[in-house]
mmCIF file of C-alpha atoms in Angstrom:
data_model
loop_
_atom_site.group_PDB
_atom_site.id
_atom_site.type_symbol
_atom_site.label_atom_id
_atom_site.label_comp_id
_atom_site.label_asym_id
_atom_site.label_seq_id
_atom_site.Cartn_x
_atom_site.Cartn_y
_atom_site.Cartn_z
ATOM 1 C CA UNK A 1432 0.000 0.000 0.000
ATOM 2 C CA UNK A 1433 2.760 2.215 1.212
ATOM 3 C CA UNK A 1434 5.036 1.642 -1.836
ATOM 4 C CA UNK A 1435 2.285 2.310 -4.362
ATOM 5 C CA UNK A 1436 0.891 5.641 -2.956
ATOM 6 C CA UNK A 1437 4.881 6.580 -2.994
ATOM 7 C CA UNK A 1438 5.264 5.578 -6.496
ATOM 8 C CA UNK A 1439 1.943 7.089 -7.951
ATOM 9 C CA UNK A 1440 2.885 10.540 -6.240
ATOM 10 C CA UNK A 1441 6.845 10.233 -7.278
ATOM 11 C CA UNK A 1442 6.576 8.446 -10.590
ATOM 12 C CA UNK A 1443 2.814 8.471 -12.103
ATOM 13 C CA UNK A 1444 0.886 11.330 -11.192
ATOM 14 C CA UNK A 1445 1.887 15.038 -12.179
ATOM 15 C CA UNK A 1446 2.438 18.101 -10.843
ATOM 16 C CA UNK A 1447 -1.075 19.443 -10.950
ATOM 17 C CA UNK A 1448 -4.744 19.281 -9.505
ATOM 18 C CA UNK A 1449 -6.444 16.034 -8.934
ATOM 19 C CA UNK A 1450 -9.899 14.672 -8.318
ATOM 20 C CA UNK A 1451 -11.468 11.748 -7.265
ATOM 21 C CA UNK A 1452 -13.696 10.215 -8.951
ATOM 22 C CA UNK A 1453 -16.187 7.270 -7.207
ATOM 23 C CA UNK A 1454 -18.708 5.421 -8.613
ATOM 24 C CA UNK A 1455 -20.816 2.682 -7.189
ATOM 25 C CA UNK A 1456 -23.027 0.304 -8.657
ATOM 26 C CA UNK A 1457 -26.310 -0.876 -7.555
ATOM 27 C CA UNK A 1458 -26.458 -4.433 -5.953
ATOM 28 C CA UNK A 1459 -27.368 -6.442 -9.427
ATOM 29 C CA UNK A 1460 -24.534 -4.940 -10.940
ATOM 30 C CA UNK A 1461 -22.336 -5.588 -8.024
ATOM 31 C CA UNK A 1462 -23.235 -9.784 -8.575
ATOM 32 C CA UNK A 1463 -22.980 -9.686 -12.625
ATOM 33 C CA UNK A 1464 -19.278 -7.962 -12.210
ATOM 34 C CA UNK A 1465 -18.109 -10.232 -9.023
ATOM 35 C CA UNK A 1466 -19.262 -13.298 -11.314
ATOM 36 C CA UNK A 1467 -17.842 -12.022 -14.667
ATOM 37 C CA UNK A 1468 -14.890 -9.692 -13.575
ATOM 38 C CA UNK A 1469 -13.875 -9.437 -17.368
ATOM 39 C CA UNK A 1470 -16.723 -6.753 -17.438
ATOM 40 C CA UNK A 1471 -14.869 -4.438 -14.995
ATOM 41 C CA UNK A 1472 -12.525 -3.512 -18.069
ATOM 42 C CA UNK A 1473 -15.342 -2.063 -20.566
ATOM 43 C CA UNK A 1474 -17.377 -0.777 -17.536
ATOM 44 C CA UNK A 1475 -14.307 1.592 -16.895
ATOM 45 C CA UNK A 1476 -14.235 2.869 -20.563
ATOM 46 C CA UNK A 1477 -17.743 4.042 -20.112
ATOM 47 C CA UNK A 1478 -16.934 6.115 -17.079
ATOM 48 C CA UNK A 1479 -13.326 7.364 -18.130
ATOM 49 C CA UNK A 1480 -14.645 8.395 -21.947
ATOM 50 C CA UNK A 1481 -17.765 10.339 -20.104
ATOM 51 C CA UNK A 1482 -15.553 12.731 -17.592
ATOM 52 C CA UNK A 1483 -12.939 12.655 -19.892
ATOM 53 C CA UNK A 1484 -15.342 14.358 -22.235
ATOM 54 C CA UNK A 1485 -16.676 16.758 -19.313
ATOM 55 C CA UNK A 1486 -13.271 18.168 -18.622
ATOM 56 C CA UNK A 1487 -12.482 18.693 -22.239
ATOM 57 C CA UNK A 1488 -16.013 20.715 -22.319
ATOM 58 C CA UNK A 1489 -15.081 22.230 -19.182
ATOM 59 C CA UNK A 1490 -11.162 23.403 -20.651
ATOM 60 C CA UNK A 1491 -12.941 24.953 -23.529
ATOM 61 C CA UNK A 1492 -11.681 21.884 -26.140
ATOM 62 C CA UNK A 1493 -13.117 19.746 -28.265
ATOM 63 C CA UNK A 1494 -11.931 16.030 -28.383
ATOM 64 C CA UNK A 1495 -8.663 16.080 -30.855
ATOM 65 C CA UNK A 1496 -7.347 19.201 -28.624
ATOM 66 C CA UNK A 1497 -6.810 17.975 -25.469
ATOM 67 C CA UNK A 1498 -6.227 14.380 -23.334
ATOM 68 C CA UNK A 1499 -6.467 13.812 -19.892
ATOM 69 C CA UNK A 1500 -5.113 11.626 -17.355
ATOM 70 C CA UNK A 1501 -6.457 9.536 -14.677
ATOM 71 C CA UNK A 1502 -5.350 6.133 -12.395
ATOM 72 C CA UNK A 1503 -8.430 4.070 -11.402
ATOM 73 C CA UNK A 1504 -8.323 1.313 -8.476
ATOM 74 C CA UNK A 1505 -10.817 -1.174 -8.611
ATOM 75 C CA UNK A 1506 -11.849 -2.213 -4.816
ATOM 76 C CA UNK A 1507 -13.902 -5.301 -4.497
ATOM 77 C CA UNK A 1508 -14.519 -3.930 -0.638
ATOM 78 C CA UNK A 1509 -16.536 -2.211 1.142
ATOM 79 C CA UNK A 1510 -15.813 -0.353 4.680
ATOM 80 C CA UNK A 1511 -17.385 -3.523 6.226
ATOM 81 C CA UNK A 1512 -15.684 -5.719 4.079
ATOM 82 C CA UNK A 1513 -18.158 -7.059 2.246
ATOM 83 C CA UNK A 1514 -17.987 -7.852 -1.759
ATOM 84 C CA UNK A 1515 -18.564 -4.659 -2.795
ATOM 85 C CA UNK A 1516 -17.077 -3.675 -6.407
ATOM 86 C CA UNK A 1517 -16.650 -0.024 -7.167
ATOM 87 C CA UNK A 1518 -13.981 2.330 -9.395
ATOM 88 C CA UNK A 1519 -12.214 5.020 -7.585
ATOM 89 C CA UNK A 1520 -10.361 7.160 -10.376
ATOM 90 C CA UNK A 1521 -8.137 9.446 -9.378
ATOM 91 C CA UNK A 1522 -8.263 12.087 -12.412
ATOM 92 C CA UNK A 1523 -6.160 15.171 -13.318
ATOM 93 C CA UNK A 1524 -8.685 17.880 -12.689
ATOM 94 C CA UNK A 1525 -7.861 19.124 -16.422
ATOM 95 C CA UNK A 1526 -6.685 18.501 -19.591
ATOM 96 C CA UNK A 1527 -3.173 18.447 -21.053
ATOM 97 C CA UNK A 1528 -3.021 20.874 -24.343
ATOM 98 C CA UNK A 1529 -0.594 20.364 -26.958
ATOM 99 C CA UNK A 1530 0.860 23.679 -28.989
ATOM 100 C CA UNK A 1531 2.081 24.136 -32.291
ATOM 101 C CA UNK A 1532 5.896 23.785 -31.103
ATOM 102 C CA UNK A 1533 4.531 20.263 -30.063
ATOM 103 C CA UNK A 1534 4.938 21.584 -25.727
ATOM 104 C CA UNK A 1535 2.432 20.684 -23.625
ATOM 105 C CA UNK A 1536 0.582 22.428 -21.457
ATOM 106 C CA UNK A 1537 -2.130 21.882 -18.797
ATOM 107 C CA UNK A 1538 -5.633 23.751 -18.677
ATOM 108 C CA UNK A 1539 -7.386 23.103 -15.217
ATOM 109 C CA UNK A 1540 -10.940 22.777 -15.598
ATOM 110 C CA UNK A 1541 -13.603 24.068 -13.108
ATOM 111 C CA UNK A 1542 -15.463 22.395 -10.367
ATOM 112 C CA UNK A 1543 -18.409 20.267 -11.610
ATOM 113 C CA UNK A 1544 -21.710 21.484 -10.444
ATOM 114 C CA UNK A 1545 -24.467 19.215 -8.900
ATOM 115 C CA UNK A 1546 -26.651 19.441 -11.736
ATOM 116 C CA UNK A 1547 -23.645 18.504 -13.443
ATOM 117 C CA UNK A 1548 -22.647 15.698 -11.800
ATOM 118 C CA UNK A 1549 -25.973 14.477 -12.067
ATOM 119 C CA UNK A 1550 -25.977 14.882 -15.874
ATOM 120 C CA UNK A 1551 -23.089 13.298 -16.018
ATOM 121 C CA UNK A 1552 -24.371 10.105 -13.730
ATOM 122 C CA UNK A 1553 -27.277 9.939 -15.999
ATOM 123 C CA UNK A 1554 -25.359 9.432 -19.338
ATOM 124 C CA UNK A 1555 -22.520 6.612 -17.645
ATOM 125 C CA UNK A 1556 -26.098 4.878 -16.438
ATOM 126 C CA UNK A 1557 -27.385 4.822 -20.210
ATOM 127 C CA UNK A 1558 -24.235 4.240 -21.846
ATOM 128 C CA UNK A 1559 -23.267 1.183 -19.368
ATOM 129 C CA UNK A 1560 -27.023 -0.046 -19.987
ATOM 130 C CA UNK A 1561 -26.555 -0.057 -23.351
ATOM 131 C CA UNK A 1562 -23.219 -1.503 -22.997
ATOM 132 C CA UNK A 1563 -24.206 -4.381 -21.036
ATOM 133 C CA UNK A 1564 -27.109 -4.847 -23.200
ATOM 134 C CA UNK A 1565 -25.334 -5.669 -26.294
ATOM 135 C CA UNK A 1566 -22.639 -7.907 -24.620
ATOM 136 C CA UNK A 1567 -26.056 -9.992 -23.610
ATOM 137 C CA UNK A 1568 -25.390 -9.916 -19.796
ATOM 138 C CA UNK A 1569 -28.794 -7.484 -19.886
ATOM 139 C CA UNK A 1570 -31.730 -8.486 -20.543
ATOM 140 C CA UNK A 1571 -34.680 -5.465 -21.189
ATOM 141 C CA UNK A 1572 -38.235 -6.266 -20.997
ATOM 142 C CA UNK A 1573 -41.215 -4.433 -20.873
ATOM 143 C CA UNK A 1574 -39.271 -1.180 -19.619
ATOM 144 C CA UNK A 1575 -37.114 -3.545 -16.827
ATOM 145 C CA UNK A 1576 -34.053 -4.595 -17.095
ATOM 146 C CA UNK A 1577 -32.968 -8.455 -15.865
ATOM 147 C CA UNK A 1578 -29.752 -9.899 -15.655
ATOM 148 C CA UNK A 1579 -29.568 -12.762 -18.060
ATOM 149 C CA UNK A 1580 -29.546 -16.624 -17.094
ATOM 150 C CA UNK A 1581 -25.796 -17.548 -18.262
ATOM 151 C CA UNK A 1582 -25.844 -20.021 -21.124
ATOM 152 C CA UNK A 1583 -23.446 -22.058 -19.438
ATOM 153 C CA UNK A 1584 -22.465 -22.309 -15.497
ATOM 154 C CA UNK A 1585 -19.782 -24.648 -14.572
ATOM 155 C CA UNK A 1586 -19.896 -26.337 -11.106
ATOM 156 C CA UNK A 1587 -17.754 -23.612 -9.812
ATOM 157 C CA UNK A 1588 -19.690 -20.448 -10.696
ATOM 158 C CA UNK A 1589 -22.618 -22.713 -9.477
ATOM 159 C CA UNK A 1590 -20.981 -22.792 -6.399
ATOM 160 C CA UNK A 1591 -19.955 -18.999 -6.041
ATOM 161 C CA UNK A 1592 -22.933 -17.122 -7.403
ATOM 162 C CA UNK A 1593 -25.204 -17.490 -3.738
ATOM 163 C CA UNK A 1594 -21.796 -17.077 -2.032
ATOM 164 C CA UNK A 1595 -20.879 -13.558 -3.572
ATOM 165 C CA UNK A 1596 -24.630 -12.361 -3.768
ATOM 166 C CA UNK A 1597 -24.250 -13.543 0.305
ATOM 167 C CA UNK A 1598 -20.904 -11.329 0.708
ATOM 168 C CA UNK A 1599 -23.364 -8.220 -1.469
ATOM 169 C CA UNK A 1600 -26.030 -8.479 0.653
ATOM 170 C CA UNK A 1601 -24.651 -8.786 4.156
ATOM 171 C CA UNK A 1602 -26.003 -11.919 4.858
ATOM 172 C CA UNK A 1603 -24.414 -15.450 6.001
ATOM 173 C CA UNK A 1604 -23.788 -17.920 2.634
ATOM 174 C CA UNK A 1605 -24.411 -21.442 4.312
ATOM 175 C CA UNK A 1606 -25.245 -23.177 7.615
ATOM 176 C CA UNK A 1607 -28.604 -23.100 9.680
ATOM 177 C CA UNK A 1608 -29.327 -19.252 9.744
ATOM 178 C CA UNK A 1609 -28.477 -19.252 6.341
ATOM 179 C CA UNK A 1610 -29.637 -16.410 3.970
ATOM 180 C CA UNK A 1611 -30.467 -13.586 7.377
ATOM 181 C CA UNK A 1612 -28.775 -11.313 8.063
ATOM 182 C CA UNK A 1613 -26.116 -10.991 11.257
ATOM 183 C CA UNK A 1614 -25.305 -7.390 11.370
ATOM 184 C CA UNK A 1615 -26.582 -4.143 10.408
ATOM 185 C CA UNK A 1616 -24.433 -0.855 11.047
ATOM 186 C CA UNK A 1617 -26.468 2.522 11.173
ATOM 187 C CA UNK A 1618 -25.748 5.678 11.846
ATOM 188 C CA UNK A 1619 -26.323 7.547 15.195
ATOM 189 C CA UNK A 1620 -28.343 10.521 14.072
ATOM 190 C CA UNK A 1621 -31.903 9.938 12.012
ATOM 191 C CA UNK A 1622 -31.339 10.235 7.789
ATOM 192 C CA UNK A 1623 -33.228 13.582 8.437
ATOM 193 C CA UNK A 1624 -31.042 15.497 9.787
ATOM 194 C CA UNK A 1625 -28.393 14.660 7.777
ATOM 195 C CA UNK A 1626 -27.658 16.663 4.924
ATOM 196 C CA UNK A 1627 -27.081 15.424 1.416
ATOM 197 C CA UNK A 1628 -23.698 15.210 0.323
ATOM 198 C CA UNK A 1629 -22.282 18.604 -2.604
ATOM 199 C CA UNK A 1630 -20.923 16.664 -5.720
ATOM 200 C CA UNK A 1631 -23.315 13.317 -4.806
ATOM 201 C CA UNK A 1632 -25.587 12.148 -7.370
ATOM 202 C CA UNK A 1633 -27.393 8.919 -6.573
ATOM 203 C CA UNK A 1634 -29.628 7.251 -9.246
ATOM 204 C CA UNK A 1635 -31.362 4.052 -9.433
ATOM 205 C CA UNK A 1636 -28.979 2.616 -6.834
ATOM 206 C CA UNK A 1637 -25.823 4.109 -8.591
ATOM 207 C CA UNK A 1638 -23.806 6.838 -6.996
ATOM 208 C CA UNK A 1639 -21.272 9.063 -8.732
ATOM 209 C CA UNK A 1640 -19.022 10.973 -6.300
ATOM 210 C CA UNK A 1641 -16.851 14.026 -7.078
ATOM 211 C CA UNK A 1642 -16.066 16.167 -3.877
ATOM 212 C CA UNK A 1643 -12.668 15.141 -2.795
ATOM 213 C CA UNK A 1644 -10.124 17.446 -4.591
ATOM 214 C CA UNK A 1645 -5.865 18.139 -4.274
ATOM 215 C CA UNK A 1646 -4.113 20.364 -5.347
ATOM 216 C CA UNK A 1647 -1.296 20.741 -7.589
ATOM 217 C CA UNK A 1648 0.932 21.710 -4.187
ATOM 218 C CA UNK A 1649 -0.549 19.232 -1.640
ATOM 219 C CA UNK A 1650 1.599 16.224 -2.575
ATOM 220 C CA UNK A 1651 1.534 15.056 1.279
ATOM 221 C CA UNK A 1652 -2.605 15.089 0.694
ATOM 222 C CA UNK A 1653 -2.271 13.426 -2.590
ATOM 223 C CA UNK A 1654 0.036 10.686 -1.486
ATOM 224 C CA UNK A 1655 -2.986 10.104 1.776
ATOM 225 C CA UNK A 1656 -5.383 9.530 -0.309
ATOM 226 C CA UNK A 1657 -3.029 6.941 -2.983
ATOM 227 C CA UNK A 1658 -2.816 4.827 0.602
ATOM 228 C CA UNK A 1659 -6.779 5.599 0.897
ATOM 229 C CA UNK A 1660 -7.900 3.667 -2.522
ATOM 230 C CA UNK A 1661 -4.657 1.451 -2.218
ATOM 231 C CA UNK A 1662 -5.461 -0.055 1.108
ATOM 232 C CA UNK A 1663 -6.355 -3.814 1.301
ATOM 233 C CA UNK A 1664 -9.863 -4.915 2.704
ATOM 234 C CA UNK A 1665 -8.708 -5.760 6.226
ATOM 235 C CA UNK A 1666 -5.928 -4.354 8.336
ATOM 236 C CA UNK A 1667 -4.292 -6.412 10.245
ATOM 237 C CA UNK A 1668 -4.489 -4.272 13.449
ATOM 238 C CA UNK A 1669 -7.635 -4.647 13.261
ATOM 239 C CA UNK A 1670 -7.696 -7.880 12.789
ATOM 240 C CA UNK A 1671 -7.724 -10.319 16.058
ATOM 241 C CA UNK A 1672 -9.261 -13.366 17.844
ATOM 242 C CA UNK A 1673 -11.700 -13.405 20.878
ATOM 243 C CA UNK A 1674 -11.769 -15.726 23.438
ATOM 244 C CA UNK A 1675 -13.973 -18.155 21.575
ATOM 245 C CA UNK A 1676 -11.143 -17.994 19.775
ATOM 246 C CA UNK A 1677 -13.554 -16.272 16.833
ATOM 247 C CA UNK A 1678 -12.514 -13.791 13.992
ATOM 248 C CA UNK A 1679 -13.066 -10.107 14.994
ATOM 249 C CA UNK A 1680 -12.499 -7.177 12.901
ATOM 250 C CA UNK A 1681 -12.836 -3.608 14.837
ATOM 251 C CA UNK A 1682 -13.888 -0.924 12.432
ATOM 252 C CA UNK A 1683 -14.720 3.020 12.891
ATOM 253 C CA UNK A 1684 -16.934 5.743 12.444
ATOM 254 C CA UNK A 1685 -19.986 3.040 12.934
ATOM 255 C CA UNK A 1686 -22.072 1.590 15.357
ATOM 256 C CA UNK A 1687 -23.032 -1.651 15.122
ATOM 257 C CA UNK A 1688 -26.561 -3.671 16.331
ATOM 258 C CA UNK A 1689 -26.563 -7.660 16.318
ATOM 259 C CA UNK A 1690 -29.776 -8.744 14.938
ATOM 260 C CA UNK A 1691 -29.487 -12.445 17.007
ATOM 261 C CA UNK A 1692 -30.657 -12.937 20.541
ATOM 262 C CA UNK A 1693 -28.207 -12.700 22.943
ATOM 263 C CA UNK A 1694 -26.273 -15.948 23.100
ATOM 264 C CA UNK A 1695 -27.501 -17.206 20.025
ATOM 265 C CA UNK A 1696 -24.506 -17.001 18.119
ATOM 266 C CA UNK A 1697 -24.047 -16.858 14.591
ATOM 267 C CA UNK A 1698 -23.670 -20.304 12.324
ATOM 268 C CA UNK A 1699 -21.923 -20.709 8.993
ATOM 269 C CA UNK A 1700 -20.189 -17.840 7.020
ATOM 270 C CA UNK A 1701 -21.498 -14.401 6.303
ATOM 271 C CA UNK A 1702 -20.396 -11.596 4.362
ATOM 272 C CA UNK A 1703 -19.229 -9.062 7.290
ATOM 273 C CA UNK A 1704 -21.815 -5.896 8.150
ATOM 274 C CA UNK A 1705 -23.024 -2.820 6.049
ATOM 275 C CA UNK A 1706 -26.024 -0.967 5.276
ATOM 276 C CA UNK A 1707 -29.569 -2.244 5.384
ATOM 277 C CA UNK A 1708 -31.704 -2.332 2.437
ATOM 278 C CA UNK A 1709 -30.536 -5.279 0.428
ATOM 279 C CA UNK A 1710 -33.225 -8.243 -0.453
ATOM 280 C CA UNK A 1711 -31.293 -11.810 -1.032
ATOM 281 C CA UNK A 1712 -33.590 -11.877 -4.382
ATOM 282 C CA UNK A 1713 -29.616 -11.186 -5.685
ATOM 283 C CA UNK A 1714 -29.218 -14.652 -5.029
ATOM 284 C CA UNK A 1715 -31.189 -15.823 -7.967
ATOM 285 C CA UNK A 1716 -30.497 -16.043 -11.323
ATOM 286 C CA UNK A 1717 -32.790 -13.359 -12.854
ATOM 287 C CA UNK A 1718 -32.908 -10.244 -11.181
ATOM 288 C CA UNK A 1719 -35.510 -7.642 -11.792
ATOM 289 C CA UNK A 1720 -34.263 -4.119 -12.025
ATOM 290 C CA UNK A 1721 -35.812 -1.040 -12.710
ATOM 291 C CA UNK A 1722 -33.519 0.590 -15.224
ATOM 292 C CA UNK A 1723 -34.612 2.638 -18.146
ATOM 293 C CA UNK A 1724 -33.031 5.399 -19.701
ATOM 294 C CA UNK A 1725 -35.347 7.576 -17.995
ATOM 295 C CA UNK A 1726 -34.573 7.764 -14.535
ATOM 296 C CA UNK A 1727 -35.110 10.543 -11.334
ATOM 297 C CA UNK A 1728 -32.860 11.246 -8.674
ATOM 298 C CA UNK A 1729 -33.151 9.406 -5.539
ATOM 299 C CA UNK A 1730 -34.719 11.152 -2.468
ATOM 300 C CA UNK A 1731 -32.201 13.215 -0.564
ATOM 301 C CA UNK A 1732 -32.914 10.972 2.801
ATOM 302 C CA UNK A 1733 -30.890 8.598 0.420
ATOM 303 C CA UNK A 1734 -27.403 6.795 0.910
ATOM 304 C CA UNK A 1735 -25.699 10.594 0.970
ATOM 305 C CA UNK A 1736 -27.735 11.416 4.152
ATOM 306 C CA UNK A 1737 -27.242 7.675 5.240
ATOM 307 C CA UNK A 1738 -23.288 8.308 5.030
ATOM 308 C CA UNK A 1739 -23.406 11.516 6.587
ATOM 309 C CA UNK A 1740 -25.088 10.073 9.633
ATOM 310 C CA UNK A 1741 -22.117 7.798 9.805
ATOM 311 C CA UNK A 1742 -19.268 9.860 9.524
ATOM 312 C CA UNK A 1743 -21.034 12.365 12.625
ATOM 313 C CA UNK A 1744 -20.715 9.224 14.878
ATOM 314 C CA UNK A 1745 -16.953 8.539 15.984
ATOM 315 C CA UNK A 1746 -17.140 5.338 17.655
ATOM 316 C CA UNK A 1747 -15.957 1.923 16.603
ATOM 317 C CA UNK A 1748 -17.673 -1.470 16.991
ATOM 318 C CA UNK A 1749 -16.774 -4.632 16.180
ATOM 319 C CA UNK A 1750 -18.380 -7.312 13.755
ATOM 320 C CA UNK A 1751 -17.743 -11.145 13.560
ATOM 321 C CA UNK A 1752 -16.108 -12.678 10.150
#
């Protein structure tokens, strides 16, 4: 982790501003790329041809005038460790401009605005639909969209599909309490007083994040954040046994409710905690999702407020793996 932020900030990156760029997926999306990670590559096209075409708007260029620049991680984590796959680019906030004399030079483009961002959410959601569509992993039907039954599972994708749609969903893969869920980790204030996140758009279950920012100067920032998106799902200081000689992971910023009776202790495997709000319908084959062209903005009480709340509450709790 350590020796990749240094060599992205020493070697990679340049000597001017950066954003990040985040986008999640919604949960079917999340099981169709864990089972066929070959889509990852043609998903990030989508996203890096769309802002890369914002910030050459934003510069003032058309497309032949300008190219940008941007390093993407793809984490198959979430903050609870669960299977949760999502792109975190980190892009020059600009475009690099080439003169007659062949010199180049960079033009920083301005701040996205929400109604921006949210434009710009809506045409990575039609493009990747259509995408995904023609590769045949979509199926659309009478204005929904399914994932398709694959024409041909071997034993072991058999095996893993109700395992990762398990790790998705928060819920435990196998054993006697198989398919509920073990914990749920909320915030400490109510969604409505949180406030919805600037440079957040949320649609249809994806979310397109823009806020964090460094600038050209900050290489100390930029280098914290390269260990940020470079970190590995678990750290092992966090990482110990009880004495039931179980797995515990302690994790911040969260607190955590067990949704067993007290003593009744979890069987099998589950997929760590996270949010609430995820059906196991992921574990079938066909899933029916709402996802048209057409789309409006989720309510503001949304995930943005939902990770506000969390971030207001500093404690830590602990979760069993």
């Amino acid at each position: 982790m350590s020796q990749t932020a240094a060599h992205l900030v020493d070697h990679v990156i340049p000597h001017v501003p950066v954003r990040q760029w985040v986008l999640s997926l919604p949960i079917p999306l999340r099981v169709l790329l864990a089972a066929q990670p070959e889509l990852v590559t043609p998903v990030l096209q989508v996203v890096q041809r769309v802002v890369t075409r914002h910030l050459l708007t934003a510069a003032g260029l058309v497309a032949d005038e300008g190219h940008g620049g941007a390093v993407t991680l793809i984490q198959r984590f979430g903050s609870a460790a669960n299977l949760n796959i999502h792109l975190r680019c980190l892009v020059l906030d600009g475009v690099y401009r080439c003169h007659a004399d062949g010199a180049p030079s960079f033009v920083e483009a301005g701040a996205p605005t929400d109604e921006e961002l949210h434009a710009l959410l809506q045409t990575v959601i039609a493009r990747l639909m259509k995408m995904l569509t023609r590769r045949g992993v979509l199926v659309e039907d009478m204005g929904q969209t399914y994932l398709a039954v694959p024409d041909a599972d071997g034993e072991g994708a058999r095996t893993l599909r109700p395992l990762q749609a398990a790790a998705i969903t928060y819920r435990i893969a196998f054993g006697p309490r198989a398919g509920q869920k073990v914990l749920t980790v909320r915030g400490a204030m109510p969604r409505e007083g949180a406030a919805r996140q600037p440079l957040c758009a949320d649609i249809d279950g994806f979310s397109l994040h823009a806020a964090v920012r460094v600038e050209a100067h900050d290489r100390k920032r930029l280098e914290q954040l390269c260990r940020y998106i470079t970190r590995p799902a678990l750290s092992d200081a966090r990482v110990q046994l009880n004495a039931a000689g179980q797995v515990e992971s302690q994790a911040q910023d969260t607190v955590a409710r067990r949704h067993h009776a007290p003593g009744d202790e979890p069987a099998g495997v589950h997929a760590a905690a996270g949010g609430a709000g995820a059906e196991a319908a992921v574990a079938s084959d066909q899933v029916p999702w709402c996802a048209g062209t057409e789309r409006e903005a989720a309510g503001a009480g949304g995930a943005a407020s939902t990770r506000g709340a969390r971030a207001s509450q500093r404690s830590s709790r602990c979760r069993r793996l």
